[in-house]
């Protein structure tokens, strides 16, 4: 009786293996974590975020004399139209529109393949956000470009006196929106390279990111150059982070270069 049970159990295990093994063989995660890559990216993100906090202490608000001296004629032709915009409603809508993009990676919990790798996806997304935020904050605090609404007589004077009024370059909303859009679309395409839905994902996410940038322009918060720069940087980070984690990219090496002036740089060799 015991032997028959063992045979039945053995047959069941073999039958299960025959069914499941081909499915397991067909699925191979496109990403993997690496102590070197993830340590470097996380370290770079934390460093940039720390620099952004430190440089933020040196940001000073515009004086009354500086506000009075602002002239639209001093703005380049490409960006000048932004100085005519002031819309708090558009600013609020930009916050609303960007929210689904920021939380969109949670959608990967809906499918088995991406759910099983959600820790890896979460680590990658966290790294991309950390680097994007740190780099954006550092640029804003160092460059200190006046926002378009500071030139607009319709904007409240108290808003112009706020320290955030000199943190226009570059657009953080655009950087974060395009980082999320490209990250989600890239990850989806890597998991489902043959799915026709990938076109819809790319189209929807990029359109939403573009709308976010447009609303920041209409709000009087950013110039077109701020938005395009933020979009380019955010997109690059959103694509670069998943690319560095692809299992097939064994030929990619990442090095940290520290110069004589303590300038830290990341070198990616292909």
PDB file of C-alpha atoms in Angstrom, residues 36-37 39-41 43-44 47 253-259 262-268:
ATOM      1  CA  UNK A  36      28.124  47.189  -7.834  1.00  0.00           C
ATOM      2  CA  UNK A  37      25.436  48.739 -10.029  1.00  0.00           C
ATOM      3  CA  UNK A  39      25.413  50.345  -4.759  1.00  0.00           C
ATOM      4  CA  UNK A  40      26.751  52.940  -7.168  1.00  0.00           C
ATOM      5  CA  UNK A  41      23.333  54.175  -8.303  1.00  0.00           C
ATOM      6  CA  UNK A  43      25.143  56.049  -3.544  1.00  0.00           C
ATOM      7  CA  UNK A  44      25.014  58.564  -6.394  1.00  0.00           C
ATOM      8  CA  UNK A  47      24.942  61.987  -2.676  1.00  0.00           C
ATOM      9  CA  UNK A 253      30.685  48.146 -16.922  1.00  0.00           C
ATOM     10  CA  UNK A 254      30.180  50.930 -14.444  1.00  0.00           C
ATOM     11  CA  UNK A 255      33.041  52.838 -12.875  1.00  0.00           C
ATOM     12  CA  UNK A 256      33.261  55.636 -10.359  1.00  0.00           C
ATOM     13  CA  UNK A 257      35.810  58.311 -11.245  1.00  0.00           C
ATOM     14  CA  UNK A 258      37.053  60.742  -8.610  1.00  0.00           C
ATOM     15  CA  UNK A 259      39.186  63.570  -9.950  1.00  0.00           C
ATOM     16  CA  UNK A 262      36.904  65.596  -5.799  1.00  0.00           C
ATOM     17  CA  UNK A 263      34.598  65.632  -8.799  1.00  0.00           C
ATOM     18  CA  UNK A 264      32.659  62.410  -8.884  1.00  0.00           C
ATOM     19  CA  UNK A 265      31.565  60.997 -12.211  1.00  0.00           C
ATOM     20  CA  UNK A 266      29.919  57.779 -13.381  1.00  0.00           C
ATOM     21  CA  UNK A 267      31.338  56.109 -16.473  1.00  0.00           C
ATOM     22  CA  UNK A 268      29.310  53.548 -18.359  1.00  0.00           C
TER      23      UNK A 268
END
